[in-house]
Amino acid sequence: MQKASSSKTSPKVSSISHRFSYALIGVITLLLIVFAAIVILFDINKIENELEMRLDNAIEFAQNSLATPLWNLDYVVVADFVEALFLDESFVYTKISWKGQVITEKKRAGFQVQKIASEMSPTLLKDSELIAKSSDIYFEEKKISKILIVMSREIVKKQLHSQIYGTISLLILIIAAIWLTSIFITKRYISSPLLKLQESASSIARGDLDTFVDKSSRDEIGKLAQQLDIMRGSIKQLFAELRESKEKLEEYSRTLEQRVELRTLELARSVEELKVLGEVSQAVSSTLNPETVLTSIVRHAVELSKTDAGTIYEYDEGEGVFLPRINYGIRPEYIEALHELKIRVGDQTIMGQAAMNRAPDQIPDIEKAPGYYFDFVRQAGYQALLALPLLRQDRLIGGLVVRRKAAGEFPASVVKLLQTFAAQSVIAIYNAWLFREIEEKGRELEVANKHKSEFLANMSHELRTPLNAILGYTELILDNIYGDVPVKIQKVLKRLEKSGRHLLSLINNVLDLSKIEAGQLPLSLNDYSMQEVVHTVVNSVESLAEEKNLDLKFSVSPDLTVGKGDEQRIAQVFLNLVGNAIKFTEEGEVKVEVTSSNNKFFVAVSDTGLGLSAADQQRIFEEFQQTDSSSTRKKGGTGLGLSISKKIVEMHGGRIWVGSTLGKGSTFRFTLPVRVEKQRKQG
């Protein structure tokens, strides 16, 4: 292997022997310090105990030796005893007293008597410098005196300091010996072999795969050296293989750039195609103008297929011919020739053949195509043609044709791309068909709806006139204008009048709905009193509630202001809601509440009737919608009352809604602006 052109100095590393020695010395030093501390504490405790024992012995000796001399008042013996105690340099003060009088007292020079109390109990006194003890002296069980002895710790401290200094000196000598020994051992048996191994590894790292690796050691470092030598051989073999692979890679790299460039061009083309398809898809989904969409499709189809011109045909199923819809890149005279040419399914044109086969078809070279007889195509300079049928669920919609002035077969990728454009063209043309169909149906529905409204209005008017006459004559007969009427006939006439008025109400609803839908129901906007509207409605339906034994309650806020709106139509909304509440409530109550806030009236009509399901609540305000069939059959009605009420409320600028639970009744609510200045338009 070729050596590195330049070598760098290895960074300085700390010695293993030093690190090992520092760690070993640290551990041993810590252990020795702990041991020395234990020894010193033990010596301190031992010396302290010895000092206390000497003091106790002195006290005991005094008790045994001084009792008789003190009893006999032999103070010479007592003084000799004290002198004998002071032969020990630790004793610094002695006092013998009786009843507050000092018999004998002696202190060492420099000792301050104030440190010791004059009178002491027979207990041991300790401080940092002194230790003292006092005791009573008895003679034949009679207290004859008291002795106080004080000892100094100064000598003990000197002795202790000597021991500590000796221990520390010994500790330093031991640590130094251990440090020198560890340095020698680690350097000889660890550092030196590792340094050699490091030099070999560095040489290998610099590229010298023939360097010598010392494997003479039989310990762990020797095994590491053996593994390093094995790795050196493996690396040497690997580099030999790499040289061989490098030659192959260089050969491969020479052709890779060409392949990458070719692939890049293909990817760029694919990206451009996807971008164009995205634009076409966006055009299809964002506009209903088929001309714009188809123009974009045929333009992109010509550009991406590298052709010169293109046409999108629309198939006329009635005539059975293809009509050119959009052209791109074609001269006006050629377009005129295309319009004159009646292309049909199965004829000799490229479009006719593609439509017959329901698959793309092409002519790579017109000059070599037998039976092709359209000279104007040759005169325009086109040599190759490609046609694709536009199909929707096997239904022929139209066709796409691209033309190229250079002869040659169209690649499969171009055919596949144009099939995508053909699919987009199908969507655009089909959407145009649907749009035209929707417009036609809309116009038809508008005309039919107008005729329906006119018919309902005319029929309602024609029905109301004779019905009002019938009701009028019925009332006159019941009022005995034409003579007395038998009771049986009166009952029949009352039922007739009731049914007639019900029928009149239904006709009025139909007429109102027709006028609202035709925009011919104007509101008569005048001032009105909401209190009077509620009272009028309650009085009108009170008899209906009494017939079913229902409680009819109403609550109107006393501070309601004068409103402006169509009083008659607002009363009609109240009548519809309250009447429905009474109709669908068998027991309980019907309640009307009216309040105002923020320049709005808030109205709530609640009952304890059957209630409405969630589905019924969604559709109850639609025209001709009622609750379930069983209720409808029992209660009757056309399903127009709530729809008309909703439209009247909205014409005033308000809103109506319902809240209900099956079996627990319903509450219909609506709001109205207090002052309505202008009628809102419907629809």
PDB file of N, CA and C in Angstrom, residues 478-510:
ATOM      1  N   LEU A 478    -127.848  28.876   9.367  1.00  0.00           N
ATOM      2  CA  LEU A 478    -127.744  28.643  10.804  1.00  0.00           C
ATOM      3  C   LEU A 478    -128.289  29.817  11.602  1.00  0.00           C
ATOM      4  N   ASP A 479    -128.256  31.031  11.016  1.00  0.00           N
ATOM      5  CA  ASP A 479    -128.811  32.214  11.693  1.00  0.00           C
ATOM      6  C   ASP A 479    -130.324  32.342  11.475  1.00  0.00           C
ATOM      7  N   ASN A 480    -130.952  31.312  10.861  1.00  0.00           N
ATOM      8  CA  ASN A 480    -132.414  31.269  10.654  1.00  0.00           C
ATOM      9  C   ASN A 480    -132.914  32.392   9.751  1.00  0.00           C
ATOM     10  N   ILE A 481    -132.034  32.847   8.813  1.00  0.00           N
ATOM     11  CA  ILE A 481    -132.465  33.880   7.870  1.00  0.00           C
ATOM     12  C   ILE A 481    -133.563  33.351   6.961  1.00  0.00           C
ATOM     13  N   TYR A 482    -133.463  32.082   6.608  1.00  0.00           N
ATOM     14  CA  TYR A 482    -134.444  31.473   5.696  1.00  0.00           C
ATOM     15  C   TYR A 482    -135.477  30.653   6.456  1.00  0.00           C
ATOM     16  N   GLY A 483    -135.652  30.908   7.709  1.00  0.00           N
ATOM     17  CA  GLY A 483    -136.614  30.177   8.516  1.00  0.00           C
ATOM     18  C   GLY A 483    -135.927  29.292   9.536  1.00  0.00           C
ATOM     19  N   ASP A 484    -136.756  28.749  10.419  1.00  0.00           N
ATOM     20  CA  ASP A 484    -136.204  27.882  11.465  1.00  0.00           C
ATOM     21  C   ASP A 484    -135.628  26.609  10.857  1.00  0.00           C
ATOM     22  N   VAL A 485    -134.491  26.189  11.448  1.00  0.00           N
ATOM     23  CA  VAL A 485    -133.819  24.989  10.956  1.00  0.00           C
ATOM     24  C   VAL A 485    -133.913  23.912  12.021  1.00  0.00           C
ATOM     25  N   PRO A 486    -134.347  22.704  11.635  1.00  0.00           N
ATOM     26  CA  PRO A 486    -134.420  21.628  12.630  1.00  0.00           C
ATOM     27  C   PRO A 486    -133.051  21.363  13.276  1.00  0.00           C
ATOM     28  N   VAL A 487    -133.090  20.835  14.503  1.00  0.00           N
ATOM     29  CA  VAL A 487    -131.848  20.595  15.259  1.00  0.00           C
ATOM     30  C   VAL A 487    -130.929  19.631  14.527  1.00  0.00           C
ATOM     31  N   LYS A 488    -131.477  18.570  13.980  1.00  0.00           N
ATOM     32  CA  LYS A 488    -130.635  17.594  13.278  1.00  0.00           C
ATOM     33  C   LYS A 488    -129.897  18.249  12.108  1.00  0.00           C
ATOM     34  N   ILE A 489    -130.636  19.133  11.379  1.00  0.00           N
ATOM     35  CA  ILE A 489    -130.000  19.794  10.237  1.00  0.00           C
ATOM     36  C   ILE A 489    -128.941  20.779  10.721  1.00  0.00           C
ATOM     37  N   GLN A 490    -129.171  21.431  11.882  1.00  0.00           N
ATOM     38  CA  GLN A 490    -128.186  22.373  12.434  1.00  0.00           C
ATOM     39  C   GLN A 490    -126.847  21.675  12.719  1.00  0.00           C
ATOM     40  N   LYS A 491    -126.943  20.459  13.310  1.00  0.00           N
ATOM     41  CA  LYS A 491    -125.700  19.721  13.597  1.00  0.00           C
ATOM     42  C   LYS A 491    -124.934  19.415  12.316  1.00  0.00           C
ATOM     43  N   VAL A 492    -125.684  19.023  11.259  1.00  0.00           N
ATOM     44  CA  VAL A 492    -125.021  18.717   9.987  1.00  0.00           C
ATOM     45  C   VAL A 492    -124.411  19.986   9.398  1.00  0.00           C
ATOM     46  N   LEU A 493    -125.142  21.100   9.492  1.00  0.00           N
ATOM     47  CA  LEU A 493    -124.640  22.351   8.930  1.00  0.00           C
ATOM     48  C   LEU A 493    -123.395  22.844   9.686  1.00  0.00           C
ATOM     49  N   LYS A 494    -123.366  22.644  11.021  1.00  0.00           N
ATOM     50  CA  LYS A 494    -122.186  23.055  11.799  1.00  0.00           C
ATOM     51  C   LYS A 494    -120.961  22.242  11.392  1.00  0.00           C
ATOM     52  N   ARG A 495    -121.179  20.900  11.193  1.00  0.00           N
ATOM     53  CA  ARG A 495    -120.054  20.084  10.720  1.00  0.00           C
ATOM     54  C   ARG A 495    -119.625  20.523   9.331  1.00  0.00           C
ATOM     55  N   LEU A 496    -120.628  20.885   8.496  1.00  0.00           N
ATOM     56  CA  LEU A 496    -120.319  21.362   7.147  1.00  0.00           C
ATOM     57  C   LEU A 496    -119.498  22.655   7.215  1.00  0.00           C
ATOM     58  N   GLU A 497    -119.911  23.577   8.111  1.00  0.00           N
ATOM     59  CA  GLU A 497    -119.190  24.840   8.238  1.00  0.00           C
ATOM     60  C   GLU A 497    -117.756  24.597   8.734  1.00  0.00           C
ATOM     61  N   LYS A 498    -117.611  23.702   9.722  1.00  0.00           N
ATOM     62  CA  LYS A 498    -116.277  23.410  10.273  1.00  0.00           C
ATOM     63  C   LYS A 498    -115.367  22.810   9.207  1.00  0.00           C
ATOM     64  N   SER A 499    -115.902  21.843   8.443  1.00  0.00           N
ATOM     65  CA  SER A 499    -115.097  21.226   7.379  1.00  0.00           C
ATOM     66  C   SER A 499    -114.769  22.236   6.292  1.00  0.00           C
ATOM     67  N   GLY A 500    -115.743  23.109   5.983  1.00  0.00           N
ATOM     68  CA  GLY A 500    -115.492  24.116   4.961  1.00  0.00           C
ATOM     69  C   GLY A 500    -114.398  25.085   5.366  1.00  0.00           C
ATOM     70  N   ARG A 501    -114.428  25.509   6.636  1.00  0.00           N
ATOM     71  CA  ARG A 501    -113.387  26.432   7.077  1.00  0.00           C
ATOM     72  C   ARG A 501    -112.017  25.746   7.110  1.00  0.00           C
ATOM     73  N   HIS A 502    -112.001  24.452   7.453  1.00  0.00           N
ATOM     74  CA  HIS A 502    -110.731  23.718   7.401  1.00  0.00           C
ATOM     75  C   HIS A 502    -110.208  23.657   5.974  1.00  0.00           C
ATOM     76  N   LEU A 503    -111.126  23.392   5.051  1.00  0.00           N
ATOM     77  CA  LEU A 503    -110.724  23.348   3.643  1.00  0.00           C
ATOM     78  C   LEU A 503    -110.256  24.727   3.188  1.00  0.00           C
ATOM     79  N   LEU A 504    -110.928  25.787   3.644  1.00  0.00           N
ATOM     80  CA  LEU A 504    -110.520  27.144   3.277  1.00  0.00           C
ATOM     81  C   LEU A 504    -109.118  27.443   3.804  1.00  0.00           C
ATOM     82  N   SER A 505    -108.829  26.954   5.022  1.00  0.00           N
ATOM     83  CA  SER A 505    -107.487  27.164   5.594  1.00  0.00           C
ATOM     84  C   SER A 505    -106.430  26.467   4.748  1.00  0.00           C
ATOM     85  N   LEU A 506    -106.727  25.237   4.291  1.00  0.00           N
ATOM     86  CA  LEU A 506    -105.771  24.518   3.448  1.00  0.00           C
ATOM     87  C   LEU A 506    -105.552  25.252   2.130  1.00  0.00           C
ATOM     88  N   ILE A 507    -106.663  25.754   1.545  1.00  0.00           N
ATOM     89  CA  ILE A 507    -106.532  26.473   0.274  1.00  0.00           C
ATOM     90  C   ILE A 507    -105.722  27.747   0.469  1.00  0.00           C
ATOM     91  N   ASN A 508    -105.963  28.436   1.589  1.00  0.00           N
ATOM     92  CA  ASN A 508    -105.206  29.664   1.865  1.00  0.00           C
ATOM     93  C   ASN A 508    -103.715  29.362   2.009  1.00  0.00           C
ATOM     94  N   ASN A 509    -103.399  28.233   2.655  1.00  0.00           N
ATOM     95  CA  ASN A 509    -101.987  27.852   2.798  1.00  0.00           C
ATOM     96  C   ASN A 509    -101.341  27.618   1.440  1.00  0.00           C
ATOM     97  N   VAL A 510    -102.054  26.894   0.579  1.00  0.00           N
ATOM     98  CA  VAL A 510    -101.510  26.630  -0.752  1.00  0.00           C
ATOM     99  C   VAL A 510    -101.329  27.937  -1.513  1.00  0.00           C
TER     100      VAL A 510
END
